[in-house]
PDB file of C-alpha atoms and ligand atoms in Angstrom:
ATOM      1  CA  MET A   1      -0.037  -0.140  -0.063  1.00 63.00           C
ATOM      2  CA  SER A   2       1.570   3.343  -1.086  1.00 71.00           C
ATOM      3  CA  MET A   3       1.043   5.924   1.601  1.00 76.00           C
ATOM      4  CA  ARG A   4       1.392  10.070   1.408  1.00 86.00           C
ATOM      5  CA  HIS A   5       1.129  12.562   4.145  1.00 88.00           C
ATOM      6  CA  VAL A   6      -2.124  14.552   3.875  1.00 93.00           C
ATOM      7  CA  PHE A   7      -1.094  16.467   7.151  1.00 97.00           C
ATOM      8  CA  PRO A   8       1.734  15.660   9.661  1.00 95.00           C
ATOM      9  CA  GLY A   9       0.595  12.450  11.423  1.00 95.00           C
ATOM     10  CA  VAL A  10      -2.180  11.815   8.884  1.00 97.00           C
ATOM     11  CA  TYR A  11      -1.808   9.320   5.948  1.00 97.00           C
ATOM     12  CA  ARG A  12      -3.604   8.820   2.545  1.00 93.00           C
ATOM     13  CA  SER A  13      -3.759   5.858   0.572  1.00 85.00           C
ATOM     14  CA  GLY A  14      -6.380   5.714  -2.246  1.00 86.00           C
ATOM     15  CA  SER A  15      -9.444   6.765  -0.981  1.00 88.00           C
ATOM     16  CA  GLU A  16      -8.663   5.955   2.535  1.00 96.00           C
ATOM     17  CA  ILE A  17      -6.868   7.857   5.257  1.00 97.00           C
ATOM     18  CA  ALA A  18      -4.881   6.344   8.521  1.00 98.00           C
ATOM     19  CA  THR A  19      -3.067   7.447  11.373  1.00 98.00           C
ATOM     20  CA  LEU A  20       0.386   5.757  12.574  1.00 97.00           C
ATOM     21  CA  ASN A  21      -0.709   3.347  15.660  1.00 97.00           C
ATOM     22  CA  SER A  22       0.906   4.775  18.774  1.00 98.00           C
ATOM     23  CA  THR A  23       0.048   1.589  20.263  1.00 98.00           C
ATOM     24  CA  PRO A  24       0.731  -1.237  17.723  1.00 97.00           C
ATOM     25  CA  GLY A  25      -1.227  -4.417  18.140  1.00 96.00           C
ATOM     26  CA  TYR A  26      -4.280  -2.317  19.852  1.00 97.00           C
ATOM     27  CA  ARG A  27      -7.298  -1.229  18.034  1.00 97.00           C
ATOM     28  CA  VAL A  28      -9.956   0.971  19.511  1.00 98.00           C
ATOM     29  CA  TYR A  29     -13.106   0.479  17.513  1.00 98.00           C
ATOM     30  CA  GLY A  30     -12.624  -2.490  15.310  1.00 96.00           C
ATOM     31  CA  GLU A  31     -10.924  -0.357  12.733  1.00 97.00           C
ATOM     32  CA  LYS A  32      -8.806  -1.965  10.074  1.00 96.00           C
ATOM     33  CA  VAL A  33      -4.909  -1.957  10.452  1.00 96.00           C
ATOM     34  CA  PHE A  34      -2.230  -2.538   7.940  1.00 93.00           C
ATOM     35  CA  LYS A  35       1.502  -2.839   8.201  1.00 93.00           C
ATOM     36  CA  ASP A  36       3.811  -0.541   5.877  1.00 91.00           C
ATOM     37  CA  LYS A  37       7.780  -0.854   6.422  1.00 90.00           C
ATOM     38  CA  ASN A  38       7.280  -2.402   9.686  1.00 92.00           C
ATOM     39  CA  LYS A  39       4.997   0.492  11.024  1.00 94.00           C
ATOM     40  CA  GLU A  40       1.228  -0.161  11.799  1.00 96.00           C
ATOM     41  CA  TYR A  41      -1.480   2.044  10.645  1.00 96.00           C
ATOM     42  CA  ARG A  42      -5.037   2.483  11.842  1.00 97.00           C
ATOM     43  CA  ILE A  43      -7.549   3.414   9.000  1.00 97.00           C
ATOM     44  CA  TRP A  44      -9.571   6.333  10.033  1.00 98.00           C
ATOM     45  CA  ASP A  45     -13.204   5.586   9.352  1.00 98.00           C
ATOM     46  CA  PRO A  46     -15.066   8.902   7.955  1.00 98.00           C
ATOM     47  CA  PHE A  47     -18.567   7.005   8.701  1.00 97.00           C
ATOM     48  CA  ARG A  48     -17.455   6.815  12.672  1.00 97.00           C
ATOM     49  CA  SER A  49     -15.586  10.129  12.690  1.00 98.00           C
ATOM     50  CA  LYS A  50     -16.367  13.592  11.706  1.00 97.00           C
ATOM     51  CA  VAL A  51     -12.827  14.552  11.616  1.00 98.00           C
ATOM     52  CA  ALA A  52     -11.806  11.780   9.230  1.00 98.00           C
ATOM     53  CA  ALA A  53     -14.742  12.807   7.069  1.00 97.00           C
ATOM     54  CA  ALA A  54     -13.771  16.416   7.160  1.00 97.00           C
ATOM     55  CA  ILE A  55     -10.220  15.642   5.838  1.00 97.00           C
ATOM     56  CA  LEU A  56     -11.915  13.504   3.038  1.00 96.00           C
ATOM     57  CA  LYS A  57     -14.071  16.358   2.222  1.00 96.00           C
ATOM     58  CA  GLY A  58     -11.184  18.691   1.552  1.00 96.00           C
ATOM     59  CA  LEU A  59     -10.315  20.282   4.954  1.00 98.00           C
ATOM     60  CA  LYS A  60      -7.340  22.399   4.053  1.00 98.00           C
ATOM     61  CA  ASP A  61      -5.653  22.974   7.651  1.00 98.00           C
ATOM     62  CA  PHE A  62      -5.623  20.524  10.219  1.00 98.00           C
ATOM     63  CA  PRO A  63      -4.911  22.453  13.572  1.00 98.00           C
ATOM     64  CA  VAL A  64      -3.488  19.154  15.352  1.00 98.00           C
ATOM     65  CA  THR A  65       0.323  19.008  15.077  1.00 97.00           C
ATOM     66  CA  PRO A  66       2.530  16.249  16.217  1.00 97.00           C
ATOM     67  CA  ASP A  67       3.126  18.321  19.481  1.00 97.00           C
ATOM     68  CA  SER A  68      -0.443  19.754  20.125  1.00 98.00           C
ATOM     69  CA  ASN A  69      -2.188  19.435  23.327  1.00 98.00           C
ATOM     70  CA  VAL A  70      -5.892  19.082  22.477  1.00 98.00           C
ATOM     71  CA  LEU A  71      -9.103  19.739  24.516  1.00 98.00           C
ATOM     72  CA  TYR A  72     -11.770  17.315  22.969  1.00 98.00           C
ATOM     73  CA  LEU A  73     -15.087  18.064  24.350  1.00 98.00           C
ATOM     74  CA  GLY A  74     -17.459  15.095  23.739  1.00 98.00           C
ATOM     75  CA  ALA A  75     -14.755  12.236  23.344  1.00 98.00           C
ATOM     76  CA  SER A  76     -17.634   9.589  23.908  1.00 98.00           C
ATOM     77  CA  SER A  77     -15.872   6.294  23.472  1.00 98.00           C
ATOM     78  CA  GLY A  78     -12.697   7.780  22.276  1.00 98.00           C
ATOM     79  CA  THR A  79     -12.999   6.805  18.715  1.00 98.00           C
ATOM     80  CA  THR A  80     -11.945  10.067  16.913  1.00 98.00           C
ATOM     81  CA  ALA A  81      -9.870  10.959  20.269  1.00 98.00           C
ATOM     82  CA  SER A  82      -7.801   8.095  19.683  1.00 98.00           C
ATOM     83  CA  HIS A  83      -6.831   8.768  16.301  1.00 98.00           C
ATOM     84  CA  ILE A  84      -5.995  12.565  17.653  1.00 98.00           C
ATOM     85  CA  ALA A  85      -3.711  10.606  20.027  1.00 98.00           C
ATOM     86  CA  ASP A  86      -2.083   8.926  17.224  1.00 98.00           C
ATOM     87  CA  VAL A  87      -1.144  12.194  15.578  1.00 98.00           C
ATOM     88  CA  THR A  88       0.251  13.928  18.595  1.00 98.00           C
ATOM     89  CA  SER A  89       2.450  13.134  21.274  1.00 98.00           C
ATOM     90  CA  GLY A  90       1.048  15.798  23.299  1.00 98.00           C
ATOM     91  CA  GLN A  91      -1.835  15.496  25.673  1.00 98.00           C
ATOM     92  CA  VAL A  92      -5.409  14.823  24.394  1.00 98.00           C
ATOM     93  CA  TYR A  93      -7.633  15.795  27.294  1.00 98.00           C
ATOM     94  CA  CYS A  94     -10.842  13.918  26.641  1.00 98.00           C
ATOM     95  CA  VAL A  95     -14.061  15.544  28.228  1.00 98.00           C
ATOM     96  CA  GLU A  96     -17.193  13.539  28.355  1.00 98.00           C
ATOM     97  CA  PHE A  97     -20.433  13.824  30.772  1.00 97.00           C
ATOM     98  CA  SER A  98     -21.890   9.965  30.463  1.00 98.00           C
ATOM     99  CA  SER A  99     -20.476   7.662  32.824  1.00 97.00           C
ATOM    100  CA  THR A 100     -21.332   4.725  30.420  1.00 97.00           C
ATOM    101  CA  MET A 101     -19.309   6.250  27.617  1.00 97.00           C
ATOM    102  CA  MET A 102     -16.607   6.917  30.298  1.00 98.00           C
ATOM    103  CA  ARG A 103     -16.090   3.437  31.091  1.00 97.00           C
ATOM    104  CA  ASP A 104     -15.412   2.511  27.330  1.00 98.00           C
ATOM    105  CA  LEU A 105     -13.227   5.588  27.071  1.00 98.00           C
ATOM    106  CA  MET A 106     -11.206   4.703  30.301  1.00 98.00           C
ATOM    107  CA  LEU A 107     -10.111   1.307  28.679  1.00 98.00           C
ATOM    108  CA  VAL A 108      -8.877   3.334  25.789  1.00 98.00           C
ATOM    109  CA  CYS A 109      -7.131   5.827  27.870  1.00 98.00           C
ATOM    110  CA  ASP A 110      -5.465   2.901  29.726  1.00 98.00           C
ATOM    111  CA  ARG A 111      -3.831   1.748  26.596  1.00 98.00           C
ATOM    112  CA  LYS A 112      -3.096   5.182  24.680  1.00 98.00           C
ATOM    113  CA  LYS A 113      -1.305   7.097  27.615  1.00 97.00           C
ATOM    114  CA  ASN A 114      -1.544  10.464  26.094  1.00 98.00           C
ATOM    115  CA  MET A 115      -5.393  10.455  26.220  1.00 98.00           C
ATOM    116  CA  VAL A 116      -6.698  12.115  29.620  1.00 98.00           C
ATOM    117  CA  PRO A 117     -10.284  10.987  30.660  1.00 98.00           C
ATOM    118  CA  ILE A 118     -12.367  13.719  32.503  1.00 98.00           C
ATOM    119  CA  LEU A 119     -15.766  12.855  33.600  1.00 98.00           C
ATOM    120  CA  GLY A 120     -17.272  16.128  33.403  1.00 97.00           C
ATOM    121  CA  ASP A 121     -19.656  18.702  31.801  1.00 98.00           C
ATOM    122  CA  ALA A 122     -18.407  20.715  28.918  1.00 98.00           C
ATOM    123  CA  ARG A 123     -20.582  23.408  29.963  1.00 98.00           C
ATOM    124  CA  HIS A 124     -18.418  24.037  32.954  1.00 98.00           C
ATOM    125  CA  PRO A 125     -14.783  24.522  31.878  1.00 98.00           C
ATOM    126  CA  TRP A 126     -13.526  25.504  35.159  1.00 97.00           C
ATOM    127  CA  GLU A 127     -14.589  22.041  36.948  1.00 97.00           C
ATOM    128  CA  TYR A 128     -11.679  20.307  34.855  1.00 98.00           C
ATOM    129  CA  ASP A 129      -9.060  22.896  34.805  1.00 97.00           C
ATOM    130  CA  SER A 130      -6.979  20.849  37.807  1.00 97.00           C
ATOM    131  CA  LEU A 131      -6.480  18.266  34.965  1.00 97.00           C
ATOM    132  CA  VAL A 132      -6.056  20.227  31.731  1.00 97.00           C
ATOM    133  CA  ALA A 133      -2.307  21.607  31.849  1.00 92.00           C
ATOM    134  CA  LYS A 134      -2.413  23.388  28.638  1.00 92.00           C
ATOM    135  CA  ALA A 135      -4.513  23.214  25.370  1.00 97.00           C
ATOM    136  CA  ASP A 136      -3.423  24.448  21.694  1.00 97.00           C
ATOM    137  CA  VAL A 137      -6.549  23.056  19.960  1.00 98.00           C
ATOM    138  CA  LEU A 138     -10.286  22.524  20.814  1.00 98.00           C
ATOM    139  CA  ILE A 139     -12.219  19.814  19.150  1.00 98.00           C
ATOM    140  CA  GLN A 140     -15.840  19.839  19.933  1.00 98.00           C
ATOM    141  CA  ASP A 141     -18.554  17.178  19.007  1.00 97.00           C
ATOM    142  CA  VAL A 142     -21.045  17.292  21.610  1.00 96.00           C
ATOM    143  CA  ALA A 143     -24.045  17.633  19.468  1.00 87.00           C
ATOM    144  CA  GLN A 144     -26.043  19.896  21.999  1.00 90.00           C
ATOM    145  CA  PRO A 145     -28.399  23.295  21.332  1.00 89.00           C
ATOM    146  CA  ASP A 146     -25.979  25.468  23.101  1.00 92.00           C
ATOM    147  CA  GLN A 147     -22.738  24.031  21.392  1.00 91.00           C
ATOM    148  CA  ALA A 148     -21.705  27.767  20.244  1.00 92.00           C
ATOM    149  CA  SER A 149     -21.717  29.021  23.973  1.00 94.00           C
ATOM    150  CA  ILE A 150     -19.831  25.572  24.757  1.00 96.00           C
ATOM    151  CA  LEU A 151     -17.197  26.290  22.475  1.00 97.00           C
ATOM    152  CA  SER A 152     -16.519  29.953  23.548  1.00 96.00           C
ATOM    153  CA  SER A 153     -16.420  29.429  27.050  1.00 97.00           C
ATOM    154  CA  ASN A 154     -13.866  26.575  26.621  1.00 98.00           C
ATOM    155  CA  ALA A 155     -11.730  28.599  24.239  1.00 97.00           C
ATOM    156  CA  GLU A 156     -11.975  31.619  26.484  1.00 96.00           C
ATOM    157  CA  TYR A 157     -11.334  30.071  29.411  1.00 97.00           C
ATOM    158  CA  TYR A 158      -8.400  27.668  28.427  1.00 98.00           C
ATOM    159  CA  GLY A 159      -6.973  30.843  25.896  1.00 97.00           C
ATOM    160  CA  ILE A 160      -7.391  28.220  22.732  1.00 97.00           C
ATOM    161  CA  LYS A 161      -7.125  29.940  19.346  1.00 97.00           C
ATOM    162  CA  LYS A 162      -7.739  26.906  17.053  1.00 98.00           C
ATOM    163  CA  ALA A 163     -11.032  24.705  17.050  1.00 98.00           C
ATOM    164  CA  LEU A 164     -12.718  22.103  14.987  1.00 98.00           C
ATOM    165  CA  LEU A 165     -16.593  22.204  15.662  1.00 97.00           C
ATOM    166  CA  SER A 166     -19.106  19.508  14.548  1.00 95.00           C
ATOM    167  CA  ILE A 167     -22.408  21.244  14.072  1.00 92.00           C
ATOM    168  CA  LYS A 168     -25.366  18.624  14.072  1.00 85.00           C
ATOM    169  CA  ALA A 169     -28.520  20.381  12.664  1.00 80.00           C
ATOM    170  CA  ARG A 170     -31.107  18.247  14.374  1.00 76.00           C
ATOM    171  CA  SER A 171     -29.625  18.816  17.711  1.00 73.00           C
ATOM    172  CA  ILE A 172     -30.300  22.254  17.728  1.00 76.00           C
ATOM    173  CA  ASN A 173     -33.385  22.827  16.072  1.00 75.00           C
ATOM    174  CA  SER A 174     -35.187  19.525  14.424  1.00 77.00           C
ATOM    175  CA  ILE A 175     -38.015  21.650  12.847  1.00 75.00           C
ATOM    176  CA  LYS A 176     -36.121  24.353  11.179  1.00 80.00           C
ATOM    177  CA  SER A 177     -34.238  23.410   7.417  1.00 82.00           C
ATOM    178  CA  PRO A 178     -30.489  22.365   8.351  1.00 82.00           C
ATOM    179  CA  LYS A 179     -29.380  25.089   6.037  1.00 84.00           C
ATOM    180  CA  GLU A 180     -31.247  27.738   8.614  1.00 84.00           C
ATOM    181  CA  VAL A 181     -29.798  26.195  11.729  1.00 83.00           C
ATOM    182  CA  PHE A 182     -26.257  26.230  10.162  1.00 83.00           C
ATOM    183  CA  GLU A 183     -26.455  29.887   9.070  1.00 89.00           C
ATOM    184  CA  GLU A 184     -27.696  30.780  12.668  1.00 89.00           C
ATOM    185  CA  GLU A 185     -25.154  28.948  14.451  1.00 89.00           C
ATOM    186  CA  LEU A 186     -22.263  30.557  12.146  1.00 93.00           C
ATOM    187  CA  LYS A 187     -23.705  33.639  13.033  1.00 93.00           C
ATOM    188  CA  LYS A 188     -23.443  33.047  16.673  1.00 93.00           C
ATOM    189  CA  ILE A 189     -19.976  31.475  16.170  1.00 94.00           C
ATOM    190  CA  SER A 190     -18.677  34.388  14.142  1.00 94.00           C
ATOM    191  CA  GLU A 191     -18.965  36.926  16.848  1.00 93.00           C
ATOM    192  CA  LYS A 192     -15.731  35.356  18.336  1.00 93.00           C
ATOM    193  CA  PHE A 193     -14.289  32.999  15.865  1.00 96.00           C
ATOM    194  CA  LYS A 194     -13.208  33.501  11.882  1.00 97.00           C
ATOM    195  CA  ILE A 195     -14.645  30.921  10.035  1.00 97.00           C
ATOM    196  CA  MET A 196     -11.607  29.366   8.134  1.00 98.00           C
ATOM    197  CA  GLN A 197     -13.443  26.359   6.329  1.00 98.00           C
ATOM    198  CA  LYS A 198     -16.953  24.864   6.666  1.00 97.00           C
ATOM    199  CA  LEU A 199     -17.282  21.484   5.326  1.00 97.00           C
ATOM    200  CA  ASP A 200     -20.711  19.550   4.905  1.00 95.00           C
ATOM    201  CA  LEU A 201     -19.960  16.080   5.795  1.00 96.00           C
ATOM    202  CA  MET A 202     -22.264  14.357   3.317  1.00 94.00           C
ATOM    203  CA  PRO A 203     -22.152  11.398   2.345  1.00 96.00           C
ATOM    204  CA  TYR A 204     -20.576  10.158   5.730  1.00 96.00           C
ATOM    205  CA  ASP A 205     -22.871  12.318   7.922  1.00 90.00           C
ATOM    206  CA  GLU A 206     -26.002  13.533   7.128  1.00 89.00           C
ATOM    207  CA  ASP A 207     -27.103  17.102   8.288  1.00 86.00           C
ATOM    208  CA  HIS A 208     -23.588  17.577   9.845  1.00 90.00           C
ATOM    209  CA  MET A 209     -21.354  20.485   9.305  1.00 94.00           C
ATOM    210  CA  LEU A 210     -17.624  20.406  10.458  1.00 97.00           C
ATOM    211  CA  VAL A 211     -15.899  24.064  10.941  1.00 98.00           C
ATOM    212  CA  ASN A 212     -12.376  24.990  11.102  1.00 98.00           C
ATOM    213  CA  LEU A 213     -12.098  28.092  13.175  1.00 98.00           C
ATOM    214  CA  GLU A 214      -9.628  30.628  14.622  1.00 98.00           C
ATOM    215  CA  ALA A 215     -10.326  32.858  17.775  1.00 96.00           C
ATOM    216  CA  LYS A 216     -10.666  36.624  16.664  1.00 93.00           C
ATOM    217  CA  SER A 217      -9.163  37.369  20.027  1.00 74.00           C
ATOM    218  CA  VAL A 218      -8.478  35.355  23.475  1.00 49.00           C
TER     219      VAL A 218
HETATM  220  C1  SAM B   1     -21.647  12.556  18.608  1.00 97.32           C
HETATM  221  S1  SAM B   1     -21.117  12.101  20.203  1.00 97.32           S
HETATM  222  C2  SAM B   1     -19.044  12.116  20.185  1.00 97.32           C
HETATM  223  C3  SAM B   1     -18.632  11.184  19.132  1.00 97.32           C
HETATM  224  C4  SAM B   1     -16.838  11.399  19.184  1.00 97.32           C
HETATM  225  N1  SAM B   1     -16.696  12.629  19.192  1.00 97.32           N
HETATM  226  C5  SAM B   1     -16.073  10.424  18.284  1.00 97.32           C
HETATM  227  O1  SAM B   1     -16.170  10.913  17.053  1.00 97.32           O
HETATM  228  O2  SAM B   1     -15.772   9.492  18.465  1.00 97.32           O
HETATM  229  C6  SAM B   1     -21.184  13.090  21.333  1.00 97.32           C
HETATM  230  C7  SAM B   1     -20.926  13.000  22.717  1.00 97.32           C
HETATM  231  O3  SAM B   1     -21.033  14.260  23.542  1.00 97.32           O
HETATM  232  C8  SAM B   1     -21.204  13.930  24.909  1.00 97.32           C
HETATM  233  N2  SAM B   1     -21.587  14.876  25.539  1.00 97.32           N
HETATM  234  C9  SAM B   1     -22.820  15.542  25.041  1.00 97.32           C
HETATM  235  N3  SAM B   1     -22.791  16.789  25.986  1.00 97.32           N
HETATM  236  C10 SAM B   1     -21.788  17.029  26.713  1.00 97.32           C
HETATM  237  C11 SAM B   1     -21.679  18.075  27.625  1.00 97.32           C
HETATM  238  N4  SAM B   1     -21.938  19.196  28.036  1.00 97.32           N
HETATM  239  N5  SAM B   1     -20.478  17.533  28.152  1.00 97.32           N
HETATM  240  C12 SAM B   1     -19.524  16.435  27.967  1.00 97.32           C
HETATM  241  N6  SAM B   1     -19.984  15.570  27.058  1.00 97.32           N
HETATM  242  C13 SAM B   1     -21.034  15.893  26.384  1.00 97.32           C
HETATM  243  C14 SAM B   1     -22.327  12.799  24.839  1.00 97.32           C
HETATM  244  O4  SAM B   1     -22.365  11.932  26.098  1.00 97.32           O
HETATM  245  C15 SAM B   1     -21.664  12.048  23.647  1.00 97.32           C
HETATM  246  O5  SAM B   1     -20.784  10.907  24.318  1.00 97.32           O
END
């Protein structure tokens, strides 16, 4: 399989993207793995991860670098966060408020040592500041109606300038059209962030958008 870099730490072969497995032999969600020149890669499934979908849909600038510390809000069982933890050797702070999801997430964090599990509500950034030493990038996928306020309160509290936000239209308003919901959300977000790129995630995720953001000032 011939691999080429899409971003530092993210590789592409044909229509698939992958990360270099930081824990060879360990898989997180049943993803396919393959070896190339004695290195093990994990295929990053765009149907399971909105960040992977965004990369395949043409994300131009990936804010996570090989030494970024990442605050990940809505980590769930760690599917996407585990790929982020392959890309960076920095810390990936995984905030999740469901104790059911946290049980699965803890198993992943036990193996991927740069993932820090945090049982907490992303609406209250001050509640986890004793666990977050420093964060450079915010990734948010909480599917909540108040996601714009969650984003800005965390970015302000931790002084984070770069963010990837997943917007699920139906979590915000199931009556309005997704187009209308996206416009309203982008208007709210643009008070504090520059919208660098917005990506419709079809065919991987219906009525979802991923937005690449930079804080106007923090
Ligand atoms: C769509 S899932 C995230 C999937 C995950 N980002 C991935 O790609 O692997 C949304 C997650 O956000 C969590 N969540 C929702 N509201 C939250 C909040 N206020 N604080 C922390 N987690 C929250 C949910 O429990 C759920 O696990």
